[in-house]
Amino acid sequence: MFDDPDANTHHVVSNNVDDKAEARWRKELAETNKLTPAIVDSIITYHGDRGTRAIEAVSEKRVKRYRDFTVVVGHHDEYIVEAGGCTCKDSLYNLDPTDPTQCCWHVLATAVAERIGAIDYHDMWYSDVHDFLS
């Protein structure tokens, strides 16, 4: 693992969203750097089961940043989160890509982990790790 010099300045999942409730919890996380009960309630109220799964992934340290990608480890596969989007089937088939407030739990987990400093950094290329594991 290594210290990411851009950890506090670069977010794969932006704070810039039009929805006030979504922007509020992201801003509060960025300001407090921790998951408070009120923020957890906001995320779960706003995102339901996706929010719950995201918080679980963060608490289990399943959000990993490599040199080339941010990856969220799911129960059956790993999903690449990039520029606020994800490679999971939920993102591909169930969510409106033109609505920035709709996001899968992998994107939510990345947003939370980035803002509270819970990213697991690896000084290697994910493409090399993925090829090795496949």
PDB file of C-alpha atoms in Angstrom:
ATOM      1  CA  MET A   1       0.000   0.000   0.000  1.00  0.00           C
ATOM      2  CA  PHE A   2       1.067   3.593  -0.492  1.00  0.00           C
ATOM      3  CA  ASP A   3      -0.090   7.055   0.385  1.00  0.00           C
ATOM      4  CA  ASP A   4      -1.980   8.621  -2.468  1.00  0.00           C
ATOM      5  CA  PRO A   5      -0.903  12.281  -2.795  1.00  0.00           C
ATOM      6  CA  ASP A   6      -4.181  13.122  -4.510  1.00  0.00           C
ATOM      7  CA  ALA A   7      -6.420  11.308  -2.014  1.00  0.00           C
ATOM      8  CA  ASN A   8      -8.119  14.486  -0.831  1.00  0.00           C
ATOM      9  CA  THR A   9      -8.221  16.320  -4.145  1.00  0.00           C
ATOM     10  CA  HIS A  10      -9.243  13.676  -6.682  1.00  0.00           C
ATOM     11  CA  HIS A  11     -12.611  11.995  -6.476  1.00  0.00           C
ATOM     12  CA  VAL A  12     -13.736   9.357  -8.941  1.00  0.00           C
ATOM     13  CA  VAL A  13     -17.264  10.246  -7.824  1.00  0.00           C
ATOM     14  CA  SER A  14     -17.842  13.995  -7.953  1.00  0.00           C
ATOM     15  CA  ASN A  15     -19.619  16.193  -5.419  1.00  0.00           C
ATOM     16  CA  ASN A  16     -21.208  18.050  -8.327  1.00  0.00           C
ATOM     17  CA  VAL A  17     -24.770  16.752  -8.462  1.00  0.00           C
ATOM     18  CA  ASP A  18     -27.958  18.717  -8.992  1.00  0.00           C
ATOM     19  CA  ASP A  19     -30.002  16.890  -6.358  1.00  0.00           C
ATOM     20  CA  LYS A  20     -29.768  18.766  -3.032  1.00  0.00           C
ATOM     21  CA  ALA A  21     -30.130  15.690  -0.782  1.00  0.00           C
ATOM     22  CA  GLU A  22     -27.418  13.832  -2.675  1.00  0.00           C
ATOM     23  CA  ALA A  23     -25.087  16.831  -2.650  1.00  0.00           C
ATOM     24  CA  ARG A  24     -25.713  17.382   1.070  1.00  0.00           C
ATOM     25  CA  TRP A  25     -24.527  13.967   2.267  1.00  0.00           C
ATOM     26  CA  ARG A  26     -21.510  14.063  -0.048  1.00  0.00           C
ATOM     27  CA  LYS A  27     -20.578  17.524   1.239  1.00  0.00           C
ATOM     28  CA  GLU A  28     -21.090  16.515   4.880  1.00  0.00           C
ATOM     29  CA  LEU A  29     -18.869  13.470   4.380  1.00  0.00           C
ATOM     30  CA  ALA A  30     -16.164  15.589   2.777  1.00  0.00           C
ATOM     31  CA  GLU A  31     -16.311  18.053   5.683  1.00  0.00           C
ATOM     32  CA  THR A  32     -16.454  15.550   8.565  1.00  0.00           C
ATOM     33  CA  ASN A  33     -14.344  12.763   7.037  1.00  0.00           C
ATOM     34  CA  LYS A  34     -16.459  10.204   8.892  1.00  0.00           C
ATOM     35  CA  LEU A  35     -19.726   8.340   8.671  1.00  0.00           C
ATOM     36  CA  THR A  36     -21.969   9.808  11.323  1.00  0.00           C
ATOM     37  CA  PRO A  37     -25.332   8.199  12.161  1.00  0.00           C
ATOM     38  CA  ALA A  38     -27.092  11.137  10.471  1.00  0.00           C
ATOM     39  CA  ILE A  39     -25.083  10.717   7.254  1.00  0.00           C
ATOM     40  CA  VAL A  40     -25.654   6.949   7.254  1.00  0.00           C
ATOM     41  CA  ASP A  41     -29.386   7.582   7.689  1.00  0.00           C
ATOM     42  CA  SER A  42     -29.336  10.088   4.805  1.00  0.00           C
ATOM     43  CA  ILE A  43     -27.559   7.652   2.483  1.00  0.00           C
ATOM     44  CA  ILE A  44     -29.876   4.767   3.346  1.00  0.00           C
ATOM     45  CA  THR A  45     -33.010   6.933   3.175  1.00  0.00           C
ATOM     46  CA  TYR A  46     -31.975   8.311  -0.200  1.00  0.00           C
ATOM     47  CA  HIS A  47     -30.502   5.131  -1.749  1.00  0.00           C
ATOM     48  CA  GLY A  48     -32.191   2.274   0.125  1.00  0.00           C
ATOM     49  CA  ASP A  49     -30.569  -1.151  -0.223  1.00  0.00           C
ATOM     50  CA  ARG A  50     -27.864   0.260  -2.498  1.00  0.00           C
ATOM     51  CA  GLY A  51     -26.863   2.646   0.293  1.00  0.00           C
ATOM     52  CA  THR A  52     -26.779  -0.155   2.853  1.00  0.00           C
ATOM     53  CA  ARG A  53     -24.599  -2.334   0.607  1.00  0.00           C
ATOM     54  CA  ALA A  54     -22.268   0.597  -0.071  1.00  0.00           C
ATOM     55  CA  ILE A  55     -21.743   1.294   3.625  1.00  0.00           C
ATOM     56  CA  GLU A  56     -21.100  -2.408   4.253  1.00  0.00           C
ATOM     57  CA  ALA A  57     -18.482  -2.485   1.472  1.00  0.00           C
ATOM     58  CA  VAL A  58     -16.698   0.546   2.934  1.00  0.00           C
ATOM     59  CA  SER A  59     -16.711  -0.906   6.447  1.00  0.00           C
ATOM     60  CA  GLU A  60     -15.300  -4.168   5.061  1.00  0.00           C
ATOM     61  CA  LYS A  61     -12.532  -2.282   3.178  1.00  0.00           C
ATOM     62  CA  ARG A  62     -13.673  -3.523  -0.227  1.00  0.00           C
ATOM     63  CA  VAL A  63     -12.992  -0.253  -2.086  1.00  0.00           C
ATOM     64  CA  LYS A  64      -9.540  -0.463  -3.632  1.00  0.00           C
ATOM     65  CA  ARG A  65      -7.603   2.035  -5.693  1.00  0.00           C
ATOM     66  CA  TYR A  66      -4.919   0.920  -8.090  1.00  0.00           C
ATOM     67  CA  ARG A  67      -2.768   3.024 -10.409  1.00  0.00           C
ATOM     68  CA  ASP A  68      -5.283   2.683 -13.224  1.00  0.00           C
ATOM     69  CA  PHE A  69      -8.698   2.038 -11.634  1.00  0.00           C
ATOM     70  CA  THR A  70     -10.815   2.133  -8.514  1.00  0.00           C
ATOM     71  CA  VAL A  71     -12.345  -1.281  -7.894  1.00  0.00           C
ATOM     72  CA  VAL A  72     -15.119  -2.366  -5.543  1.00  0.00           C
ATOM     73  CA  VAL A  73     -15.011  -5.998  -4.552  1.00  0.00           C
ATOM     74  CA  GLY A  74     -18.478  -7.502  -4.652  1.00  0.00           C
ATOM     75  CA  HIS A  75     -19.561 -10.905  -3.407  1.00  0.00           C
ATOM     76  CA  HIS A  76     -19.187 -12.528  -6.833  1.00  0.00           C
ATOM     77  CA  ASP A  77     -16.970 -10.218  -8.878  1.00  0.00           C
ATOM     78  CA  GLU A  78     -14.967  -6.995  -8.884  1.00  0.00           C
ATOM     79  CA  TYR A  79     -16.374  -3.842 -10.461  1.00  0.00           C
ATOM     80  CA  ILE A  80     -14.462  -0.917 -11.919  1.00  0.00           C
ATOM     81  CA  VAL A  81     -15.714   2.520 -10.911  1.00  0.00           C
ATOM     82  CA  GLU A  82     -14.516   5.282 -13.184  1.00  0.00           C
ATOM     83  CA  ALA A  83     -15.734   8.854 -13.722  1.00  0.00           C
ATOM     84  CA  GLY A  84     -18.817   8.214 -11.593  1.00  0.00           C
ATOM     85  CA  GLY A  85     -19.852   5.127 -13.578  1.00  0.00           C
ATOM     86  CA  CYS A  86     -19.520   1.408 -12.968  1.00  0.00           C
ATOM     87  CA  THR A  87     -19.111  -1.802 -14.943  1.00  0.00           C
ATOM     88  CA  CYS A  88     -21.806  -3.701 -12.983  1.00  0.00           C
ATOM     89  CA  LYS A  89     -25.032  -4.954 -14.536  1.00  0.00           C
ATOM     90  CA  ASP A  90     -27.114  -2.717 -12.276  1.00  0.00           C
ATOM     91  CA  SER A  91     -25.489   0.349 -13.851  1.00  0.00           C
ATOM     92  CA  LEU A  92     -25.741  -1.075 -17.352  1.00  0.00           C
ATOM     93  CA  TYR A  93     -29.367  -2.203 -17.251  1.00  0.00           C
ATOM     94  CA  ASN A  94     -31.303  -0.667 -14.364  1.00  0.00           C
ATOM     95  CA  LEU A  95     -30.107   2.903 -13.936  1.00  0.00           C
ATOM     96  CA  ASP A  96     -30.625   5.995 -16.054  1.00  0.00           C
ATOM     97  CA  PRO A  97     -27.139   7.085 -17.185  1.00  0.00           C
ATOM     98  CA  THR A  98     -28.379  10.641 -17.735  1.00  0.00           C
ATOM     99  CA  ASP A  99     -29.498  10.963 -14.093  1.00  0.00           C
ATOM    100  CA  PRO A 100     -26.465  11.562 -11.855  1.00  0.00           C
ATOM    101  CA  THR A 101     -28.488  10.783  -8.719  1.00  0.00           C
ATOM    102  CA  GLN A 102     -29.020   7.194  -9.831  1.00  0.00           C
ATOM    103  CA  CYS A 103     -25.996   5.079  -9.039  1.00  0.00           C
ATOM    104  CA  CYS A 104     -25.183   1.523  -8.086  1.00  0.00           C
ATOM    105  CA  TRP A 105     -23.866   0.570  -4.675  1.00  0.00           C
ATOM    106  CA  HIS A 106     -20.312   0.300  -6.058  1.00  0.00           C
ATOM    107  CA  VAL A 107     -20.329   3.993  -7.037  1.00  0.00           C
ATOM    108  CA  LEU A 108     -21.879   4.909  -3.686  1.00  0.00           C
ATOM    109  CA  ALA A 109     -19.231   2.892  -1.832  1.00  0.00           C
ATOM    110  CA  THR A 110     -16.508   4.685  -3.767  1.00  0.00           C
ATOM    111  CA  ALA A 111     -18.048   8.094  -3.002  1.00  0.00           C
ATOM    112  CA  VAL A 112     -18.209   7.291   0.710  1.00  0.00           C
ATOM    113  CA  ALA A 113     -14.746   5.717   0.915  1.00  0.00           C
ATOM    114  CA  GLU A 114     -13.130   8.635  -0.909  1.00  0.00           C
ATOM    115  CA  ARG A 115     -14.596  11.179   1.463  1.00  0.00           C
ATOM    116  CA  ILE A 116     -13.745   9.393   4.695  1.00  0.00           C
ATOM    117  CA  GLY A 117     -10.279   8.196   3.668  1.00  0.00           C
ATOM    118  CA  ALA A 118     -11.262   4.526   3.564  1.00  0.00           C
ATOM    119  CA  ILE A 119      -9.780   3.667   0.174  1.00  0.00           C
ATOM    120  CA  ASP A 120      -7.416   0.697   0.204  1.00  0.00           C
ATOM    121  CA  TYR A 121      -4.507   1.894  -1.997  1.00  0.00           C
ATOM    122  CA  HIS A 122      -2.339  -0.506  -3.983  1.00  0.00           C
ATOM    123  CA  ASP A 123       0.753   0.715  -5.821  1.00  0.00           C
ATOM    124  CA  MET A 124       0.210  -1.536  -8.831  1.00  0.00           C
ATOM    125  CA  TRP A 125      -1.838  -1.697 -11.996  1.00  0.00           C
ATOM    126  CA  TYR A 126      -5.235  -3.342 -11.617  1.00  0.00           C
ATOM    127  CA  SER A 127      -4.952  -4.659 -15.157  1.00  0.00           C
ATOM    128  CA  ASP A 128      -1.876  -6.668 -14.045  1.00  0.00           C
ATOM    129  CA  VAL A 129      -3.605  -7.949 -10.903  1.00  0.00           C
ATOM    130  CA  HIS A 130      -6.751  -8.839 -12.823  1.00  0.00           C
ATOM    131  CA  ASP A 131      -4.738 -10.735 -15.461  1.00  0.00           C
ATOM    132  CA  PHE A 132      -2.890 -12.600 -12.722  1.00  0.00           C
ATOM    133  CA  LEU A 133      -6.095 -13.627 -10.941  1.00  0.00           C
ATOM    134  CA  SER A 134      -7.923 -14.645 -14.125  1.00  0.00           C
TER     135      SER A 134
END
